[in-house]
Each structure stands twice: as structure tokens, then as C-alpha cells.
Coordinates of N, CA, C and O and ligand atoms in Angstrom, one line a residue:
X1 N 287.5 49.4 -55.3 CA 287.4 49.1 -56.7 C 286.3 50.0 -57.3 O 285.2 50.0 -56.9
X2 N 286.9 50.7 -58.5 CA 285.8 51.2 -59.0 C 284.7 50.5 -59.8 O 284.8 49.3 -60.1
X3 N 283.2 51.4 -60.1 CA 282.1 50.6 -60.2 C 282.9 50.2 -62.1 O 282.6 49.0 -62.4
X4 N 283.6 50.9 -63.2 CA 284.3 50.1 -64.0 C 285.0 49.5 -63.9 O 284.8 48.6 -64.8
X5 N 286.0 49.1 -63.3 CA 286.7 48.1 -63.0 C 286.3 47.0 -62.0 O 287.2 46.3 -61.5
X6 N 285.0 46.9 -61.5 CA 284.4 46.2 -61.4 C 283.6 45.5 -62.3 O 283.4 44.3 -62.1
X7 N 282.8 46.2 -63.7 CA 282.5 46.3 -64.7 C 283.3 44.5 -65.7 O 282.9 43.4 -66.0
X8 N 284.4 45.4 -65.5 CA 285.5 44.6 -66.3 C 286.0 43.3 -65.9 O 286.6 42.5 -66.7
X9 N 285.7 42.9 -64.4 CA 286.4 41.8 -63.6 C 286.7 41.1 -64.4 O 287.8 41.0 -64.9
X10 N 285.7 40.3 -64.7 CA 286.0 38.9 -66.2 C 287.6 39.1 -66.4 O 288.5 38.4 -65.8
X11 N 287.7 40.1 -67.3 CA 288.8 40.1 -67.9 C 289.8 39.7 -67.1 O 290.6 38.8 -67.4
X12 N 289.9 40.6 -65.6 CA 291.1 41.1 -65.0 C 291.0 39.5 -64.1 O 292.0 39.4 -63.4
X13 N 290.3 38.8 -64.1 CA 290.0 37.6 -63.8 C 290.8 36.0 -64.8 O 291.1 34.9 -64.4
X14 N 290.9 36.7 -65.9 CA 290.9 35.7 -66.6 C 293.2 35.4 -66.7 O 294.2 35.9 -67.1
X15 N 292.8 34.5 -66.0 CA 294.5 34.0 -66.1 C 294.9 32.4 -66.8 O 294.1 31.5 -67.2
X16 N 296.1 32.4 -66.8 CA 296.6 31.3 -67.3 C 296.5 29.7 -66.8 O 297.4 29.1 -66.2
X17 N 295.6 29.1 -67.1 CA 295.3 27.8 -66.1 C 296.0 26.2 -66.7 O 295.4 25.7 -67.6
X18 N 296.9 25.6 -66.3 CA 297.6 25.0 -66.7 C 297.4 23.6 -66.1 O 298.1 22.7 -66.7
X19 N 296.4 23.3 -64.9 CA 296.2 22.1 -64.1 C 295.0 22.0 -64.2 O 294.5 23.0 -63.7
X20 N 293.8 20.7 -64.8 CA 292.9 20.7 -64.6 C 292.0 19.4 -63.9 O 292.0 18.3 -64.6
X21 N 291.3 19.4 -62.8 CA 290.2 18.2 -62.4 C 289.8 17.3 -63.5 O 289.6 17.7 -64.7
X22 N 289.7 16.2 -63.1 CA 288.3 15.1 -64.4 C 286.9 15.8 -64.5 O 286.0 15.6 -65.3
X23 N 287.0 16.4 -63.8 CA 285.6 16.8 -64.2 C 285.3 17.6 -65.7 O 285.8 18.6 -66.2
X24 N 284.4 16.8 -66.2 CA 284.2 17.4 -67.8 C 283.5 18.6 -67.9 O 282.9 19.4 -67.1
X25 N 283.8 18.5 -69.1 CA 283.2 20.1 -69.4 C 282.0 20.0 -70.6 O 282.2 20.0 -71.8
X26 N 281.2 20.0 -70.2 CA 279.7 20.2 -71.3 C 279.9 20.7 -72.7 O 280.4 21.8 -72.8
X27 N 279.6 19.8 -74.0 CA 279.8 20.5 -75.0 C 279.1 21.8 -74.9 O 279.5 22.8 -75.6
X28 N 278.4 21.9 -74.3 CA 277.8 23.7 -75.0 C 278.9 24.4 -74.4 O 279.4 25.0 -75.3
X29 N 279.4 24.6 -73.2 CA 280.5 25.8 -73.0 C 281.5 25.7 -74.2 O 281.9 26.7 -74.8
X30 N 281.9 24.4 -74.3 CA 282.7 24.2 -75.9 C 282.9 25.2 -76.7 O 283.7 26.0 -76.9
X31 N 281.1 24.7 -77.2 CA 280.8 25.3 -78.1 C 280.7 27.2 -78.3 O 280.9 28.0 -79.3
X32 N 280.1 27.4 -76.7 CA 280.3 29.0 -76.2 C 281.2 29.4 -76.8 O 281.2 30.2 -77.7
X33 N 282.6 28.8 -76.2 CA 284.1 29.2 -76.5 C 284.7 29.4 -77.9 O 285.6 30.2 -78.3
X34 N 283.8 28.4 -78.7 CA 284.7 28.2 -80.3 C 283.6 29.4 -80.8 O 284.1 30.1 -81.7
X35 N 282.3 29.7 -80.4 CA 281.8 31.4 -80.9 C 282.4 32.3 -80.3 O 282.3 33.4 -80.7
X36 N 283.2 32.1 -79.2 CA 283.7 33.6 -79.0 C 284.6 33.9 -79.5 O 285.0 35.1 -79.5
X37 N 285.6 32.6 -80.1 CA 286.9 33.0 -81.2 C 285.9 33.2 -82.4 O 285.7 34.3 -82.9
X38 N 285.3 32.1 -82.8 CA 284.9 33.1 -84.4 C 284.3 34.1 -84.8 O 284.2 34.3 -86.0
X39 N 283.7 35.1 -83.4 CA 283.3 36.4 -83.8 C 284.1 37.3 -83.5 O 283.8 38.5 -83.6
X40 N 285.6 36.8 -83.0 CA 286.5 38.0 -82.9 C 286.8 38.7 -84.3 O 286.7 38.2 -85.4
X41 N 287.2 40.2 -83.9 CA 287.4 40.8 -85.1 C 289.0 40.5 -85.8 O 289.8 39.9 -85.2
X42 N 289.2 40.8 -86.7 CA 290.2 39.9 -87.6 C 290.5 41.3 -88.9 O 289.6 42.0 -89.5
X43 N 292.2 41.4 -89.0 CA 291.9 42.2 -90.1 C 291.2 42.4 -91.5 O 291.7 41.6 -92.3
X44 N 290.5 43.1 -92.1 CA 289.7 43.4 -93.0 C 288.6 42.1 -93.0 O 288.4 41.6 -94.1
X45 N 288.1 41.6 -91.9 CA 287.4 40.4 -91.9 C 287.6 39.6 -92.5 O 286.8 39.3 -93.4
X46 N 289.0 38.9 -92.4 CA 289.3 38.0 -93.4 C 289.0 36.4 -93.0 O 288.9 35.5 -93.7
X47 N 288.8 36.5 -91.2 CA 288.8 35.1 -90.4 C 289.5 34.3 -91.3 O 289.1 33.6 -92.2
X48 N 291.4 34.6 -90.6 CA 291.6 33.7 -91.6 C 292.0 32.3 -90.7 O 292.8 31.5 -91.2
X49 N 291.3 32.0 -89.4 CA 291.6 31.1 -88.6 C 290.5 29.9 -89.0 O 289.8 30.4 -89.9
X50 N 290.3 28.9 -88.8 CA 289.5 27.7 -88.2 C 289.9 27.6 -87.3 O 290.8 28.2 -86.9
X51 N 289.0 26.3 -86.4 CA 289.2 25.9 -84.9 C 289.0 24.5 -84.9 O 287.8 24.1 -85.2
X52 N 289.8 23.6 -84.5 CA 289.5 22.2 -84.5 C 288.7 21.9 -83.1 O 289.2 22.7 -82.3
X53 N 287.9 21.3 -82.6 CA 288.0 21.3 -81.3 C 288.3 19.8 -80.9 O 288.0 18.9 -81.7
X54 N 289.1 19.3 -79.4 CA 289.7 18.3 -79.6 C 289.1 18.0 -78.3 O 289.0 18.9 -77.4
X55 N 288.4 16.5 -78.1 CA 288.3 16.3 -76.8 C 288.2 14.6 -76.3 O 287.6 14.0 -75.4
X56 N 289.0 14.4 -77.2 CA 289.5 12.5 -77.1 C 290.4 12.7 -76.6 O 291.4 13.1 -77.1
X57 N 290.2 12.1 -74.9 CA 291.5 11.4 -74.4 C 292.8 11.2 -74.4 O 293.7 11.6 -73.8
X58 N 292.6 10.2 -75.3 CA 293.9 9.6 -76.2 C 294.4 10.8 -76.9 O 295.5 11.0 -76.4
X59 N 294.1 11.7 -77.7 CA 295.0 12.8 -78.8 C 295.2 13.7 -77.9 O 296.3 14.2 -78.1
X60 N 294.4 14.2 -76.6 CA 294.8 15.4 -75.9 C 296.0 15.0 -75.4 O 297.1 15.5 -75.6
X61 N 295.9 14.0 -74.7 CA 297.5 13.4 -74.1 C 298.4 13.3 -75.2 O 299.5 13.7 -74.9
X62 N 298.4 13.0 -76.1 CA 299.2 13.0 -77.5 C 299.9 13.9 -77.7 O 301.2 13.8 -77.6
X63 N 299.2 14.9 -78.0 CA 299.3 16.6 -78.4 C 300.5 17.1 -77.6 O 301.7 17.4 -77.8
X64 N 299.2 17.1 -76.1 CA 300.3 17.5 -74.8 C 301.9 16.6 -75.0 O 302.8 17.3 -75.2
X65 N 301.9 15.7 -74.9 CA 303.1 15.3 -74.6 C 304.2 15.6 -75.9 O 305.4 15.6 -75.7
X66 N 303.9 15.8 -76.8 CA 304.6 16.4 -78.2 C 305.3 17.3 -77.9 O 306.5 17.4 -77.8
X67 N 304.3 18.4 -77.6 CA 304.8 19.6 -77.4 C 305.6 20.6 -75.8 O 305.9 21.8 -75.7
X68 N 305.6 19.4 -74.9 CA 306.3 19.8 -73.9 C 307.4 20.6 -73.9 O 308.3 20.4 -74.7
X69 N 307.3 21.8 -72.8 CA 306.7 21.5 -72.0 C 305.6 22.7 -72.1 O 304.8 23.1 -71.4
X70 N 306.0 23.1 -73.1 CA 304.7 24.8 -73.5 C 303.4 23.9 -73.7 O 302.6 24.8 -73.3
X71 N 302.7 22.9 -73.9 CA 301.3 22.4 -74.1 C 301.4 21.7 -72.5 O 300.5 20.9 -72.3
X72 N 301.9 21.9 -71.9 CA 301.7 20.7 -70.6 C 300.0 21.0 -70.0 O 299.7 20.2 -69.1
X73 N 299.2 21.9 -70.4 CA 298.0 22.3 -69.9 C 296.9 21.2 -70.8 O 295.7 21.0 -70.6
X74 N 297.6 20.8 -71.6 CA 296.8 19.6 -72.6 C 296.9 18.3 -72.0 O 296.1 17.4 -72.3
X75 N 297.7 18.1 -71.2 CA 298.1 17.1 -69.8 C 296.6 16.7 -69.4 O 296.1 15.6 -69.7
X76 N 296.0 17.5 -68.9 CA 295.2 17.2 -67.6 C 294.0 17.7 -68.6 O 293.0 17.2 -68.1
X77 N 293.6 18.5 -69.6 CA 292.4 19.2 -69.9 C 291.4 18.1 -70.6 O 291.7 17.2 -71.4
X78 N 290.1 18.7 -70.0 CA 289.2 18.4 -70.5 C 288.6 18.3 -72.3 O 288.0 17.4 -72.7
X79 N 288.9 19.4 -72.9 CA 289.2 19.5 -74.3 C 290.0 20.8 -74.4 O 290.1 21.7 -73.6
X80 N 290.5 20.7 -75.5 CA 291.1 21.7 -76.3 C 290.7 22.3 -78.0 O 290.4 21.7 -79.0
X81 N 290.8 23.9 -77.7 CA 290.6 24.5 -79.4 C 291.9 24.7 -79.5 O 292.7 25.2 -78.7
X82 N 292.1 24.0 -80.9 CA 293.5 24.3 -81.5 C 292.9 25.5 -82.7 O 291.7 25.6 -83.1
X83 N 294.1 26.5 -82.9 CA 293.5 27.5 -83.7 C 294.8 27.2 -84.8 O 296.0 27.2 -84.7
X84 N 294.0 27.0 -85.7 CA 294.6 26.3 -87.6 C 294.2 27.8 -88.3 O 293.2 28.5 -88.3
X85 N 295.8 27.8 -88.8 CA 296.0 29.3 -89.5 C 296.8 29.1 -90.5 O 297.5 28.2 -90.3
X86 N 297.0 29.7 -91.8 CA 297.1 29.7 -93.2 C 298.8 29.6 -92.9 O 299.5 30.4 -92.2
X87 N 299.5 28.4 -93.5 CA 301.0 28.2 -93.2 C 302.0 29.5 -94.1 O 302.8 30.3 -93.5
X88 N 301.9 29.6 -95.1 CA 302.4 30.6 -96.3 C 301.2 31.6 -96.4 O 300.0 31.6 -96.8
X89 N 302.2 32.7 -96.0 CA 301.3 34.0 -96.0 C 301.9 35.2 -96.3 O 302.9 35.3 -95.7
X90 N 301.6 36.1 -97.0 CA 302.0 37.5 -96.6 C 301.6 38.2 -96.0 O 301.9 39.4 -96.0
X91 N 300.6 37.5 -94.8 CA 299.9 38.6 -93.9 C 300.1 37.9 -92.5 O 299.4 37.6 -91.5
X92 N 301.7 37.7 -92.8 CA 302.0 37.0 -91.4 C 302.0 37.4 -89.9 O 302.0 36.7 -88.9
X93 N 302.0 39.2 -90.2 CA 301.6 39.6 -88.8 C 300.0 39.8 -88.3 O 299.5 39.8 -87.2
X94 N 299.5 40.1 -89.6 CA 298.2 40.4 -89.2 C 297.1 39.3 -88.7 O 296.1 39.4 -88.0
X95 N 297.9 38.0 -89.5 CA 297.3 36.7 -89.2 C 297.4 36.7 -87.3 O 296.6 37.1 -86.5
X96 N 298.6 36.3 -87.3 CA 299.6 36.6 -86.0 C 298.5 37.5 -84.7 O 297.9 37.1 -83.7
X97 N 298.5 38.7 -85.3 CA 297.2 39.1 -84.6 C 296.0 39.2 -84.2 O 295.4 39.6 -83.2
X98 N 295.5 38.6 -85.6 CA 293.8 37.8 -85.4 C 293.7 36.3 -84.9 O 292.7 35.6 -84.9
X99 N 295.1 35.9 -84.3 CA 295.2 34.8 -84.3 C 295.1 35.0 -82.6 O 294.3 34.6 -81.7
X100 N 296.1 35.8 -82.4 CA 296.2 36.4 -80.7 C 294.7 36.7 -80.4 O 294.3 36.1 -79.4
X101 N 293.8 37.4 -80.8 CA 292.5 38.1 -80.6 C 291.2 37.0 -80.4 O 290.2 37.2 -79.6
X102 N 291.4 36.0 -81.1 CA 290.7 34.6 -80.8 C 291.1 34.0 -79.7 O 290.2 33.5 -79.0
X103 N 292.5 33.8 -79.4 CA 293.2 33.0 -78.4 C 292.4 33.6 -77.1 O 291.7 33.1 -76.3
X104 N 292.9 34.9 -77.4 CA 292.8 35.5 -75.7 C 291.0 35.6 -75.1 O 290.7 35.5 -73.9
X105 N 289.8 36.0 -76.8 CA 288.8 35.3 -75.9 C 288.3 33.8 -75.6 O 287.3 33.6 -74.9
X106 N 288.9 33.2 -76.1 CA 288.8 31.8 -75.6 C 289.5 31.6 -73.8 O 289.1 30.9 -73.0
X107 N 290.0 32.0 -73.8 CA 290.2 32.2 -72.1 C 289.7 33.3 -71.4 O 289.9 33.4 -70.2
X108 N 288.9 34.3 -72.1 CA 288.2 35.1 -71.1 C 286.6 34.1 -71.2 O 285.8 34.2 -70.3
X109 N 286.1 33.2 -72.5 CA 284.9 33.1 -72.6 C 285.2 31.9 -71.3 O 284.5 31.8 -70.3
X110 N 286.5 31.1 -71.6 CA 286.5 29.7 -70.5 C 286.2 30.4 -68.9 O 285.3 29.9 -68.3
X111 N 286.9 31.4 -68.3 CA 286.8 32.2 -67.2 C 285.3 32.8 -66.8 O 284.8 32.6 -65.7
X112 N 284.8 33.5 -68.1 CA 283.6 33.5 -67.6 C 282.1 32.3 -67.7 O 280.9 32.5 -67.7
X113 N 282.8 31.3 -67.8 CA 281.9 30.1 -67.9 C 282.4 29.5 -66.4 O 281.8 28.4 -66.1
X114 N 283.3 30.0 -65.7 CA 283.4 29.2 -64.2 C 284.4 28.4 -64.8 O 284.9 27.7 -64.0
X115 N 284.9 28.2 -66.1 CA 286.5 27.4 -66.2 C 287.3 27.8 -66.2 O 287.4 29.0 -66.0
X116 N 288.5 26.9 -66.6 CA 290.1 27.6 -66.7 C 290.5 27.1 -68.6 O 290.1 26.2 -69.3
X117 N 291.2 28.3 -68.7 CA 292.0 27.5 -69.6 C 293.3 28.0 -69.9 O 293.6 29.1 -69.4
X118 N 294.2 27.3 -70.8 CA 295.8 27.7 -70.9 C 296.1 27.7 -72.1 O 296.1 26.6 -72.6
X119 N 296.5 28.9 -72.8 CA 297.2 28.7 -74.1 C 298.2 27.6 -74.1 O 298.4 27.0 -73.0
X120 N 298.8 27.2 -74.8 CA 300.0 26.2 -75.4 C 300.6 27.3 -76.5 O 300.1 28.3 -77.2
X121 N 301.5 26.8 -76.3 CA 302.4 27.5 -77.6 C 303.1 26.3 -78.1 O 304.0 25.7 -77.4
X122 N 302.7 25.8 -79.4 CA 303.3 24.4 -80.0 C 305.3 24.5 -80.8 O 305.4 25.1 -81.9
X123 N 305.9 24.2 -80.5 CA 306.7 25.0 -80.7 C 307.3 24.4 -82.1 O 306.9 23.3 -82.6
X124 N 308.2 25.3 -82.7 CA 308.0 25.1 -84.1 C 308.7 23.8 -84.2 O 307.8 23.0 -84.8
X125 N 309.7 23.2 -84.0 CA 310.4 21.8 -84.3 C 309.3 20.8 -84.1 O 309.5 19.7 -84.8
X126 N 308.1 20.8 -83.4 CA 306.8 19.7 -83.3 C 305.8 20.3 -83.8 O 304.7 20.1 -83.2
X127 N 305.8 21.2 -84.9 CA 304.6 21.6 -85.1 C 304.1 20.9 -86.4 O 302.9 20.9 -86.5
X128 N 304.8 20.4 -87.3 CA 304.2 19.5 -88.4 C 303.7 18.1 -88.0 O 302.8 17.4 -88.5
X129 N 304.4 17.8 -86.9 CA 303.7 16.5 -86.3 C 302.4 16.9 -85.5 O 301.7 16.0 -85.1
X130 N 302.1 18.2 -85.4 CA 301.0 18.3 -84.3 C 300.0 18.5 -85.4 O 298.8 18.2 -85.4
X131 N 300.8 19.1 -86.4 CA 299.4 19.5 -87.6 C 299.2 17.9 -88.0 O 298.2 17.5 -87.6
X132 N 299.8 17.2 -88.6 CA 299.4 16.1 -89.0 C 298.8 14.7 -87.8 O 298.6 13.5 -88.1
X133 N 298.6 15.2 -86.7 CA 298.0 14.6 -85.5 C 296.6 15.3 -85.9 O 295.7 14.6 -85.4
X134 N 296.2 16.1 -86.5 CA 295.3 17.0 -86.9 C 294.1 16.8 -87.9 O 293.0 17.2 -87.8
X135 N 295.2 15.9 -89.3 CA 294.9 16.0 -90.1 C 295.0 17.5 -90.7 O 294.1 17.9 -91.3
X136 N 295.6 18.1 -90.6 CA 296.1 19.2 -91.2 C 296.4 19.1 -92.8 O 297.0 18.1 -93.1
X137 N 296.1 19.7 -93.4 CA 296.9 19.5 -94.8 C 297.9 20.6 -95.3 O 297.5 21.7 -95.1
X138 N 298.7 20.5 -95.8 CA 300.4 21.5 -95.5 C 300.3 22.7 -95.8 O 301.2 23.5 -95.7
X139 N 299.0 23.0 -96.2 CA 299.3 24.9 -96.0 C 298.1 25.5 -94.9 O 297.3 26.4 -95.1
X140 N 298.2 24.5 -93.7 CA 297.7 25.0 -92.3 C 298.5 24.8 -91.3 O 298.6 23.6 -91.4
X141 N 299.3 25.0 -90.3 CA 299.3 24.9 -89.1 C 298.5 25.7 -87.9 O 297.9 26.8 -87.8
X142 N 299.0 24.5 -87.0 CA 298.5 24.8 -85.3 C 299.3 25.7 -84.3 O 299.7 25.1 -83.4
X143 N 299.6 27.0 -84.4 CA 300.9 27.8 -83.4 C 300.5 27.9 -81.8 O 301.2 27.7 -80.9
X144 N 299.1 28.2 -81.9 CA 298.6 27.8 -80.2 C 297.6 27.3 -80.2 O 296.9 27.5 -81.2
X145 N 297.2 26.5 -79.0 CA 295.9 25.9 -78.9 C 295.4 26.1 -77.3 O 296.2 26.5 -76.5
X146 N 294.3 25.8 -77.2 CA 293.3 26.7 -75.9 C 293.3 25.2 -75.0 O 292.4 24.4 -75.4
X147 N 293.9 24.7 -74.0 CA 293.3 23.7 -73.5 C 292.4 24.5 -72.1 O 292.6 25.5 -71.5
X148 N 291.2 23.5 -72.0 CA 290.1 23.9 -71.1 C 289.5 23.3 -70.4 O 288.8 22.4 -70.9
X149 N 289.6 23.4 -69.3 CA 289.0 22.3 -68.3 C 288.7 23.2 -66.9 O 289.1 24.4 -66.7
X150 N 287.9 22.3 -65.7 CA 287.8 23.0 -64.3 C 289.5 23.2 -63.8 O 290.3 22.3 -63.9
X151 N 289.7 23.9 -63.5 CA 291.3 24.3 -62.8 C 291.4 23.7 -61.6 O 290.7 24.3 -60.9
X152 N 291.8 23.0 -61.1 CA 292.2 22.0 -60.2 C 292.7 23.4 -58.8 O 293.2 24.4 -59.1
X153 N 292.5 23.1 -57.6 CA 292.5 24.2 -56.9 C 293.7 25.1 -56.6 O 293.8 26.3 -56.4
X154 N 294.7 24.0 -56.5 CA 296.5 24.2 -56.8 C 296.5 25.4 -58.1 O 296.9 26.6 -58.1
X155 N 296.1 24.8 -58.9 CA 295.9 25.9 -60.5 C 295.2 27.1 -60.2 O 295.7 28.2 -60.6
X156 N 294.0 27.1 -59.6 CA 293.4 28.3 -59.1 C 294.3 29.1 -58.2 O 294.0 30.3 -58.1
X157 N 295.2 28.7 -57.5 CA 295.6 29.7 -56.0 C 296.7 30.6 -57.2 O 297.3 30.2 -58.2
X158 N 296.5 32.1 -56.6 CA 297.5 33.2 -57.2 C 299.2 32.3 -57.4 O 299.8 31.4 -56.8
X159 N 299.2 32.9 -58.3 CA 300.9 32.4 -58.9 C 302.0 33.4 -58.2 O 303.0 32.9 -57.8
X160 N 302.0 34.6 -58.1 CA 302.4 35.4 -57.3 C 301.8 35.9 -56.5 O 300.6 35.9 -56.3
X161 N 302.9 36.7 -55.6 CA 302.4 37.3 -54.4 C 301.3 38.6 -54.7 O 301.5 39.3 -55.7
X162 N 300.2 39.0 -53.9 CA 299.2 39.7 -54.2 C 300.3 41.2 -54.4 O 301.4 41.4 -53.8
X163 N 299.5 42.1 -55.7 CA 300.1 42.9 -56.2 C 301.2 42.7 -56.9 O 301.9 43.7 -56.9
X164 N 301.9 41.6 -57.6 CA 303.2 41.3 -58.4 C 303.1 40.6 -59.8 O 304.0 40.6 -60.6
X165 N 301.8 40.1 -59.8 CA 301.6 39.7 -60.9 C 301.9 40.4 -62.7 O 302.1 39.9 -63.8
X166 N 301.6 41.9 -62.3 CA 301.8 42.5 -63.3 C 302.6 43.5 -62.5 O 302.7 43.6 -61.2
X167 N 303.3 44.4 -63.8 CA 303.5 45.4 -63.6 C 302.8 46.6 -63.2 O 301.7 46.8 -63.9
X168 N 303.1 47.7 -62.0 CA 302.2 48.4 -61.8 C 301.9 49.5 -63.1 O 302.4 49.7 -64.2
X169 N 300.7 50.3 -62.5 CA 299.9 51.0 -63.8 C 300.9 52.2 -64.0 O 301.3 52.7 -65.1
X170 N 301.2 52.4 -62.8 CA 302.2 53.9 -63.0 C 303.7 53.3 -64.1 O 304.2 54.0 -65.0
X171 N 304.0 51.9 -63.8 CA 305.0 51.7 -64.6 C 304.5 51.1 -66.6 O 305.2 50.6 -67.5
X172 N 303.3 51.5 -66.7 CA 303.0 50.8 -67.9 C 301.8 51.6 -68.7 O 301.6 51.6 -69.9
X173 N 301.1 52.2 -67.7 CA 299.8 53.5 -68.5 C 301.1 54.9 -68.2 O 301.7 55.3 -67.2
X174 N 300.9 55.3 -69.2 CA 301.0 57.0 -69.5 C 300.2 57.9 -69.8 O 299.3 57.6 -70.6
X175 N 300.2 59.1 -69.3 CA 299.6 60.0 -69.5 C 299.5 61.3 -70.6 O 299.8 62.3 -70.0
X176 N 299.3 61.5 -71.8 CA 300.1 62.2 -72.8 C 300.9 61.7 -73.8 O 300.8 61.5 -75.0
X177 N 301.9 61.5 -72.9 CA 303.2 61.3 -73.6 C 303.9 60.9 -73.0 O 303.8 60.9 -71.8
X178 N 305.4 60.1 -73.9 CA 306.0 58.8 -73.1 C 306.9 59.6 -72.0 O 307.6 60.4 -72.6
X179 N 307.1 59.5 -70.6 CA 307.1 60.0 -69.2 C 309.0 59.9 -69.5 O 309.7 59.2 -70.2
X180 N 309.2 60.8 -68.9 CA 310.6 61.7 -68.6 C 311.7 60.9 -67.8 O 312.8 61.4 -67.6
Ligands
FMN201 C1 302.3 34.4 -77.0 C2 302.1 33.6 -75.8 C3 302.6 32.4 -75.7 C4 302.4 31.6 -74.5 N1 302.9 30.3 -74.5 C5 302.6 29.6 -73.4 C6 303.0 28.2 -73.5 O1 303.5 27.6 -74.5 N2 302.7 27.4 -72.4 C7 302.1 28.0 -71.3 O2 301.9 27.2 -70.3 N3 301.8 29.3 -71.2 C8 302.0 30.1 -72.3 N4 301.6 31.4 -72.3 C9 301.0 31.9 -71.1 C10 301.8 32.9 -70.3 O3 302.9 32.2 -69.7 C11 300.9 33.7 -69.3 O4 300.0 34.4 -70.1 C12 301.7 34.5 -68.4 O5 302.6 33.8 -67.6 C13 300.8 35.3 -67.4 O6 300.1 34.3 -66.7 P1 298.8 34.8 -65.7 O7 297.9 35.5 -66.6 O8 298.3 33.5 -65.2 O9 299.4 35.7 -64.7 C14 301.8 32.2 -73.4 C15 301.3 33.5 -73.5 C16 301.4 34.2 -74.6 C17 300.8 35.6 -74.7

């Protein structure tokens, strides 16, 4: 492994964790987590996200079971950031992508805190009930939320076989130009 891509591990570390232990999770890593979505960058700095953070019991099971089986990681977690985004918009992709750029470091900050965590994707037929589980008021919804907790060891072991997880580099980096 090179000394950069050793560099980088975190990242190449950071996967989808969907099973998590009782073991709690300290409000400060929480809190680590909900700064490392709100200093992501966002088009023309608009942050047009908030972050609820959820870590009652009773509503995480709620949530989770709403939205099965894409939230099933809200099942077992310790808490969850739901990421609350402007419902009526004209900047529905860009939203879309400041929305993705928060998500994804909230699972590299959980990974490099020694946790796991798992996007949900709330899907749209339960998504007014999930916003109003929220207290949402109707020009916000919730499209994904971060559940976070220790990864239970089953959740830790590779999901595929070593080398399959992704596509290889030769089939996905190019050189120049798009390959012949
Ligand atoms: C846009 C998007 C939506 C996703 N929705 C869900 C979801 O609803 N539930 C879930 O468990 N995983 C969801 N995932 C996680 C993917 O399944 C995961 O990133 C992929 O399987 C790779 O997993 P790995 O990084 O552990 O290899 C979503 C990922 C993305 C990028």
C-alpha cells in the first residue's frame, strides 16, 4: 500500500454499517459528527440542510420501523442525524448534492471515531410521517438519516469476498480519455 493511500485509509475504511451493540455512544462523538456535516461544503454556501439529532429509544425504533426496510440500521443504533432539507425547491439537485456531501461525512466522521454508521434512505410513501415524527413543518423533509452506533461484529466482517467489493480501478479510473 502506498504511503497515500495509506494516508487516506479512513475513507477507504469507512463502509455501510447496518447492525449495532447496546453499547452507547458519548454525546461528544455526536456532536463531532453533526460538525462534520455542518462544515461540509454546500453550493454557493447556502447550508441549506439542518440536522435533527435523535437518540430516544422509543423514536429511533419508530423511525426504523416506518421506513423498512431501507432505515433497518435505525433498528439497533445508538442515535441517529436525520438530515432536514428544504421540501419545494428549485435547487433540487444541488440541494440533493449538499445533501449527499454531509451524509457521506457523517459516516467517514462515525468510522473515524472507532464507530459505524448507516445511511437510511426514507422512502418517499413514509416520508411525511417520518417528517412529522420530527416535528417537521411542511416545507422540510427527512430523505436520509445517519444511524450510528458500535457495529456489532457480524456488521463489521467484510460483506464481500476480499477484492469484490468495488469495482476494479482499471474498470472505473481513466486515463485522458474515455478508454476504447
Ligand atoms: C443514495 C444512497 C441511498 C442508500 N440507501 C440505503 C438505504 O436506504 N438503506 C441501507 O441500508 N443502505 C443504503 N445505502 C447504502 C448502500 O447500500 C451502500 O453504500 C452500498 O451497498 C455499499 O456498501 P459498503 O460501503 O458497505 O460496501 C444507500 C447508499 C446511497 C449512496
Amino acid at each position: 500500500m502506498s504511503q497515500a493511500t495509506s494516508t487516506i485509509r479512513p475513507l477507504l475504511r469507512t463502509r455501510q454499517v447496518r447492525e449495532f451493540t447496546d453499547e452507547p455512544v458519548s454525546p461528544e462523538a455526536v456532536d463531532a459528527i453533526a460538525d462534520a456535516a455542518r462544515w461540509s461544503g454546500s453550493s454557493q454556501n447556502k447550508q441549506p440542510w439542518r440536522f435533527i439529532v435523535v437518540r430516544d429509544d422509543e423514536r429511533l425504533r419508530a423511525l426504523a420501523a416506518l421506513g423498512l426496510p431501507s432505515t433497518r440500521s435505525l433498528a439497533t443504533a445508538a442515535a441517529a442525524i436525520a438530515i432536514v432539507m428544504p421540501t419545494e425547491t428549485d435547487r433540487a439537485i444541488s440541494d440533493a448534492f449538499d445533501e449527499a456531501r454531509a451524509a457521506e461525512r457523517m459516516l467517514v466522521a462515525a468510522s473515524m471515531l472507532g464507530l459505524g454508521a448507516g445511511l437510511g434512505w426514507v422512502p418517499s410513501a413514509v416520508r411525511d410521517e417520518f417528517g412529522a415524527m420530527l416535528g417537521l413543518p411542511s416545507d422540510r423533509k427527512v430523505r436520509s438519516v445517519i444511524a450510528i452506533g458500535h457495529p456489532t461484529e457480524a456488521a463489521s466482517r467484510p460483506k464481500s469476498p476480499r477484492g469484490e467489493a468495488r469495482l476494479p480501478r482499471n474498470q472505473t479510473v481513466f486515463s485522458e480519455r474515455w478508454p476504447d
